[in-house]
Tab-separated table of C-alpha atoms in Angstrom:
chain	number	residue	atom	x	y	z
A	1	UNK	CA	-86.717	-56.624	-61.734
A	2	UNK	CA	-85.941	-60.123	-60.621
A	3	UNK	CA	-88.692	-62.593	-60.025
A	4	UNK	CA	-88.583	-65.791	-58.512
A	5	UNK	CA	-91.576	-68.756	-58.927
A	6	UNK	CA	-92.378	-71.667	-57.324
A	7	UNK	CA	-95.212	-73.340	-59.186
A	8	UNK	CA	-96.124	-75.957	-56.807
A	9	UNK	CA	-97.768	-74.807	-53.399
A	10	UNK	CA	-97.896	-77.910	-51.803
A	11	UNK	CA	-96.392	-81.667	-52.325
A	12	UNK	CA	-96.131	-84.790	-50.641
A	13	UNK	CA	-93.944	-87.563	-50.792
A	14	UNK	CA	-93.439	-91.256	-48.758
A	15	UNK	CA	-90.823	-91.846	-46.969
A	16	UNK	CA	-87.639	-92.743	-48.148
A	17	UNK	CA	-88.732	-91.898	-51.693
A	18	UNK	CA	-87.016	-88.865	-53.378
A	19	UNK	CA	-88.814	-85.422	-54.394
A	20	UNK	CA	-88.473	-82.287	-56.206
A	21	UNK	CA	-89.268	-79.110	-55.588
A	22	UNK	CA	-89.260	-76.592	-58.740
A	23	UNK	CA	-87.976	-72.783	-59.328
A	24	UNK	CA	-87.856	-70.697	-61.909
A	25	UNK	CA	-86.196	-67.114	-61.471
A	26	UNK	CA	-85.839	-64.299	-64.174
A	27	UNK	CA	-83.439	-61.556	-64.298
A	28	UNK	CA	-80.722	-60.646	-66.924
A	29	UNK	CA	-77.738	-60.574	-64.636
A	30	UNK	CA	-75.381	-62.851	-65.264
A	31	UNK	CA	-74.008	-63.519	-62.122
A	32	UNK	CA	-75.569	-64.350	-59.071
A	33	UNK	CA	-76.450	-66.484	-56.071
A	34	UNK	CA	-79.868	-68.813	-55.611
A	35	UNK	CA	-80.649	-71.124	-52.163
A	36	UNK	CA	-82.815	-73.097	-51.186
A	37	UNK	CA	-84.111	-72.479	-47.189
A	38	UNK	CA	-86.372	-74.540	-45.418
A	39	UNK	CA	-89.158	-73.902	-42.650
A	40	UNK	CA	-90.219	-76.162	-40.688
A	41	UNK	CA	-93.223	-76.173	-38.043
A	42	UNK	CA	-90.992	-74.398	-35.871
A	43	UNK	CA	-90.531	-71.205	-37.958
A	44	UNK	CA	-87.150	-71.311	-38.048
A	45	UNK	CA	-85.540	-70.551	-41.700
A	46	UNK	CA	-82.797	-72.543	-42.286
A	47	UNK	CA	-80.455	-72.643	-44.863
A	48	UNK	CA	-80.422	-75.934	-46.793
A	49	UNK	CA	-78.344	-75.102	-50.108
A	50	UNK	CA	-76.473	-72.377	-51.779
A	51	UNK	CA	-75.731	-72.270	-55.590
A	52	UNK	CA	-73.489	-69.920	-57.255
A	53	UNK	CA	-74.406	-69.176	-61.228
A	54	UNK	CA	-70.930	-68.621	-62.007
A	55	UNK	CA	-70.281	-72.431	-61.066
A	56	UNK	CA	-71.571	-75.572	-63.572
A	57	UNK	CA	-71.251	-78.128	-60.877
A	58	UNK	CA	-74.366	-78.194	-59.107
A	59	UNK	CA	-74.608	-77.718	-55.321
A	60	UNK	CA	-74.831	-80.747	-53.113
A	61	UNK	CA	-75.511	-81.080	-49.378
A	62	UNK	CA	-76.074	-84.737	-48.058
A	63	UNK	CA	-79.790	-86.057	-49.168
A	64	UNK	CA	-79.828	-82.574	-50.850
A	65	UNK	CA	-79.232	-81.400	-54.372
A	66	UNK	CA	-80.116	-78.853	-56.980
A	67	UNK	CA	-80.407	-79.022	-61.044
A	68	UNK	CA	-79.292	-75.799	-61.596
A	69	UNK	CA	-80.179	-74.688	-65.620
A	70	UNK	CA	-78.854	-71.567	-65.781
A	71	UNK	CA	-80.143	-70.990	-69.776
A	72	UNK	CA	-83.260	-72.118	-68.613
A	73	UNK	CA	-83.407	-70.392	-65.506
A	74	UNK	CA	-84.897	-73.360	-63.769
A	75	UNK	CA	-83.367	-73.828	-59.563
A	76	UNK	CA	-85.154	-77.249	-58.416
A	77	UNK	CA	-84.040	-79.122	-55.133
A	78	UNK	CA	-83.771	-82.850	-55.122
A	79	UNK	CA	-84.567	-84.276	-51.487
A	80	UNK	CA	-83.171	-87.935	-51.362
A	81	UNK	CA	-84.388	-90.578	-49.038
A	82	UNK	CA	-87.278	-88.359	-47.680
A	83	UNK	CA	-87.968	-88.404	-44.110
A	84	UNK	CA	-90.381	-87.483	-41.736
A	85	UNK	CA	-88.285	-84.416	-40.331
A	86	UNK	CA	-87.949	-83.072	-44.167
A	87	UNK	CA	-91.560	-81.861	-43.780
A	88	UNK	CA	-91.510	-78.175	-43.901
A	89	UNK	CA	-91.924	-75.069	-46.138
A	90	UNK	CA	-89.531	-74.469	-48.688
A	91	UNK	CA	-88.136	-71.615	-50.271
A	92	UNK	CA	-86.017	-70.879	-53.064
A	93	UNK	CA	-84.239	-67.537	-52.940
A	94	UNK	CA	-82.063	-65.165	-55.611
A	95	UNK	CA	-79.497	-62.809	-54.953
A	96	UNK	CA	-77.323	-60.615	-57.302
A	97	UNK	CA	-73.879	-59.287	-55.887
A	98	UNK	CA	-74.365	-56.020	-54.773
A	99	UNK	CA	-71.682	-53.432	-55.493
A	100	UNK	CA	-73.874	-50.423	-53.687
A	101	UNK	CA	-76.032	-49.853	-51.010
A	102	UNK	CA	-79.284	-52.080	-52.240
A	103	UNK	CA	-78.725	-55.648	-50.917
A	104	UNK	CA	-81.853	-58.272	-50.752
A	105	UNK	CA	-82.915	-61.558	-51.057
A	106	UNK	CA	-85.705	-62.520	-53.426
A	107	UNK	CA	-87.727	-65.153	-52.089
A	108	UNK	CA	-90.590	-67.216	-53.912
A	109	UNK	CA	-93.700	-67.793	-52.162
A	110	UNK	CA	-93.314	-71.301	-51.090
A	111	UNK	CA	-93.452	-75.219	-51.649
A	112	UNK	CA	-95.254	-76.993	-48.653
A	113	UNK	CA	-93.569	-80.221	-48.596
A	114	UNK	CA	-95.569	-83.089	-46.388
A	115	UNK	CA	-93.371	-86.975	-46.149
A	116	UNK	CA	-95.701	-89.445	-45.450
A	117	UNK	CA	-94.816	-92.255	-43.150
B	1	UNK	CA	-72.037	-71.297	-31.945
B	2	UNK	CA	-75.684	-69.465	-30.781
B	3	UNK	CA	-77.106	-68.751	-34.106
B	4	UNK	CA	-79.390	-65.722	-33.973
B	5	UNK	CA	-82.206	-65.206	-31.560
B	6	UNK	CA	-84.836	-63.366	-31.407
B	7	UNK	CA	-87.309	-62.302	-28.669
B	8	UNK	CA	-90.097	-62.770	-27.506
B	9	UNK	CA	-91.176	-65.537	-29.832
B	10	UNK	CA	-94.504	-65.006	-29.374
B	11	UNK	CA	-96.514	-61.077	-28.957
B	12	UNK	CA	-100.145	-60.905	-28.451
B	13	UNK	CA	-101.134	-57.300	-28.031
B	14	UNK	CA	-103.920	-55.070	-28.014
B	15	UNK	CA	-104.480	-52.299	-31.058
B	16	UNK	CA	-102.929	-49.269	-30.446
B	17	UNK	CA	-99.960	-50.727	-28.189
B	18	UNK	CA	-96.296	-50.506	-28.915
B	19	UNK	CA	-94.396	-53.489	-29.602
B	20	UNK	CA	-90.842	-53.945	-29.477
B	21	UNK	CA	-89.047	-56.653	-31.389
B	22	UNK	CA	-85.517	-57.657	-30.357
B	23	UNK	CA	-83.027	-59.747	-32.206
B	24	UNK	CA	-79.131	-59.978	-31.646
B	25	UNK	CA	-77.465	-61.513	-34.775
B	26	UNK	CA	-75.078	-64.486	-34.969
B	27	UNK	CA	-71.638	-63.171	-33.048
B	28	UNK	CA	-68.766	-61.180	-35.703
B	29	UNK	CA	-71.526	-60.776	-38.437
B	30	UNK	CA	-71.863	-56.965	-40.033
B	31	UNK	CA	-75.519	-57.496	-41.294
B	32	UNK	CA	-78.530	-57.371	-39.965
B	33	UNK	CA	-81.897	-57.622	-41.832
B	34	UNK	CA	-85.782	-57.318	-40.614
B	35	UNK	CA	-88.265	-59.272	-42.502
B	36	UNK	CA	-92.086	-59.518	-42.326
B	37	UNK	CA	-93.716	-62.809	-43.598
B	38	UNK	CA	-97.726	-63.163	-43.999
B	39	UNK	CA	-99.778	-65.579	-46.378
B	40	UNK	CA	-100.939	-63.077	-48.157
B	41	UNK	CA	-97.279	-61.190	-48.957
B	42	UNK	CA	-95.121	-63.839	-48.085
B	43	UNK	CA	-91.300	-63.134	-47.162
B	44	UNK	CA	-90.440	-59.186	-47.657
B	45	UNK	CA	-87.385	-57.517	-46.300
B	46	UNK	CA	-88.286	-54.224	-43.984
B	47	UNK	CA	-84.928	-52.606	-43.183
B	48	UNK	CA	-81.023	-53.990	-43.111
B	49	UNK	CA	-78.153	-52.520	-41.742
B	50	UNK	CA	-74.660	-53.073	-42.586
B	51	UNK	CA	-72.215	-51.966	-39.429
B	52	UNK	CA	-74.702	-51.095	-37.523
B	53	UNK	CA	-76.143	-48.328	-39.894
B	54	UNK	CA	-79.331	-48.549	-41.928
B	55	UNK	CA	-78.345	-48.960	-45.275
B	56	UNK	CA	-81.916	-49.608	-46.833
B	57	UNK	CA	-85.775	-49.140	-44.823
B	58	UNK	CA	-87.978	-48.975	-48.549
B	59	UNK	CA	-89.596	-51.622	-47.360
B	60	UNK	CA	-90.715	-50.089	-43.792
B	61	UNK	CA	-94.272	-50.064	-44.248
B	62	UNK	CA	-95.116	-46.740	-42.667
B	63	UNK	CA	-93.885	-44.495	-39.626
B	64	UNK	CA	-95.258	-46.610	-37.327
B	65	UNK	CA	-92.311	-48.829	-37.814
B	66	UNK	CA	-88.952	-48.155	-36.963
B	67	UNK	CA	-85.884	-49.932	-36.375
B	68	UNK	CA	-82.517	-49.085	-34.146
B	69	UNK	CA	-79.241	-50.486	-34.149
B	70	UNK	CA	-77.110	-49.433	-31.374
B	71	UNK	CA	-74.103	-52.030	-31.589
B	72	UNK	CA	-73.174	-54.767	-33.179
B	73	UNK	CA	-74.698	-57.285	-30.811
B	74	UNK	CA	-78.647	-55.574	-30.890
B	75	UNK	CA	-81.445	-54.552	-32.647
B	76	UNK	CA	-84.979	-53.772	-32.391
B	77	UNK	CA	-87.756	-53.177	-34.144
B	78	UNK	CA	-90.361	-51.311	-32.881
B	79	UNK	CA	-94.287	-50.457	-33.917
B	80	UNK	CA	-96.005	-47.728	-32.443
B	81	UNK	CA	-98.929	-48.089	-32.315
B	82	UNK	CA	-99.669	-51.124	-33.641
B	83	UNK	CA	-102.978	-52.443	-35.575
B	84	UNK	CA	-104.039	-56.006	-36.684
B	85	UNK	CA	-102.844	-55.830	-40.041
B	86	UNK	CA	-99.280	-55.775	-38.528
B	87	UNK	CA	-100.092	-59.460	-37.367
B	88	UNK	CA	-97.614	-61.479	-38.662
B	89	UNK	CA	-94.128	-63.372	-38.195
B	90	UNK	CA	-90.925	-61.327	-38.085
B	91	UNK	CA	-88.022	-62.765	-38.873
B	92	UNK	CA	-83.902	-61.390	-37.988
B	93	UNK	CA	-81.038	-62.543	-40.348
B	94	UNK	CA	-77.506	-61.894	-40.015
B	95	UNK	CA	-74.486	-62.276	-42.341
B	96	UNK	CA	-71.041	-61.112	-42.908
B	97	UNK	CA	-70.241	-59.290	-45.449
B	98	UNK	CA	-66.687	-58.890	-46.195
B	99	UNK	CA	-67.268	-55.868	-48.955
B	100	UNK	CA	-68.176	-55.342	-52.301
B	101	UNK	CA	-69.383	-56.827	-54.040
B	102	UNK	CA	-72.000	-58.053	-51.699
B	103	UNK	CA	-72.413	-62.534	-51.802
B	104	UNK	CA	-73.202	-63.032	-48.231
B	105	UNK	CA	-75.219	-65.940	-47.204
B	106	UNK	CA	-78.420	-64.913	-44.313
B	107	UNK	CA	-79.029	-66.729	-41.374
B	108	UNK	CA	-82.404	-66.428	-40.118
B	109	UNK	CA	-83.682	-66.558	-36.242
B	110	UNK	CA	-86.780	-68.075	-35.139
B	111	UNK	CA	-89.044	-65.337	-35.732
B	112	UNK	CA	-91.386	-63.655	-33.469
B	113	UNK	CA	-95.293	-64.528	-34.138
B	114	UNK	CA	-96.597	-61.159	-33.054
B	115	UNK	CA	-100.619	-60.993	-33.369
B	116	UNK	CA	-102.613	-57.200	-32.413
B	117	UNK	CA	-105.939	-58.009	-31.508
């Protein structure tokens, strides 16, 4: 069965500085999908970055990026330029393509990410 | 676009009480998924549907819970009756799926913090 860890339960970062967040996942597919989803105060899950094994290049989206080692098995997200509004939960997620009726999302338990002004 | 909402946002009920849960998913996507997130248990997936049909409920709890789907524009989930432990927040996602095999990204609504006093 697939696992997915996220050692660090909470960090904190000043502004403007950049951060990591770590993952490590383990499963013997060889394809498959990991993101990265963030919740902030308000609940709300949102997607911040999607990374397909299949692809070297690793995923960027603005102040966001991942190091995706795929022998390693290692998923971490790179926050650039921290700000305040980057304070939130974060998890890191796996998904294998599903070819039958069994279809979910395996989420970590969490990085608590604080930016200090 | 209206992403996916999800009502009420916030339940405070009395042991023994049903509760319904609503959620209508982002507008032309086939998915929709129930999750349950709590400290203790973090982020686990309840039911999904795919075309409005239940495709997986193994992680339904018990028969208190049950969820309906009648179109493609509503859901509910319902718990009857309900007991403290069930305190928690419950989240909707949506996606499209455009067949197998299955890479679909989620998008998640607010949540709904219910609490059962």
């Amino acid at each position: 069965a697939q696992t997915v860890t996220q050692s660090q339960p909470e960090m904190s970062v000043q502004e403007a500085e950049t951060v990591t967040l770590s993952c490590t996942y383990d499963t013997s597919e060889n394809n498959y999908y990991l993101f990265w989803y963030k919740q902030p105060p308000s609940r709300q899950m949102i997607l911040v970055i999607r990374q397909e094994a299949y692809k070297q290049q690793n995923a960027t989206e603005n102040r966001f990026s991942v190091n995706f080692q795929k022998a390693a098995k290692s998923f971490s997200l790179k926050i650039s330029d921290s700000q305040l509004g980057d304070t939130a939960m974060y998890f890191c997620a796996f998904m294998k393509p599903s070819y039958s009726g069994t279809y979910k999302y395996i989420f970590g338990t969490g990085t608590r990410l604080k930016v200090l002004a | 676009d209206a992403g996916v909402i999800q009502s009420p946002r916030h339940e405070v009920t009395e042991m023994g009480q049903e509760v319904t849960l609503r959620c209508k998913p982002i507008s032309g996507h086939n998915s929709l998924f129930w999750y349950r997130q709590t400290m203790m248990r973090g982020l686990e997936l309840l039911i999904y549907f795919n075309n409005n049909v239940p495709i997986d409920d193994s992680g339904m709890p018990e028969d208190r819970f049950s969820a309906k789907m009648p179109n493609a524009s509503f859901s509910t989930l319902k718990i009857q009756p309900s007991e403290p432990r069930d305190s928690a927040v419950y989240f909707c996602a949506s996606s499209f799926s455009t067949g197998v095999p299955r890479t679909d990204t989620q998008y998640f609504g607010p949540g709904t913090r219910l609490t059962v006093l």
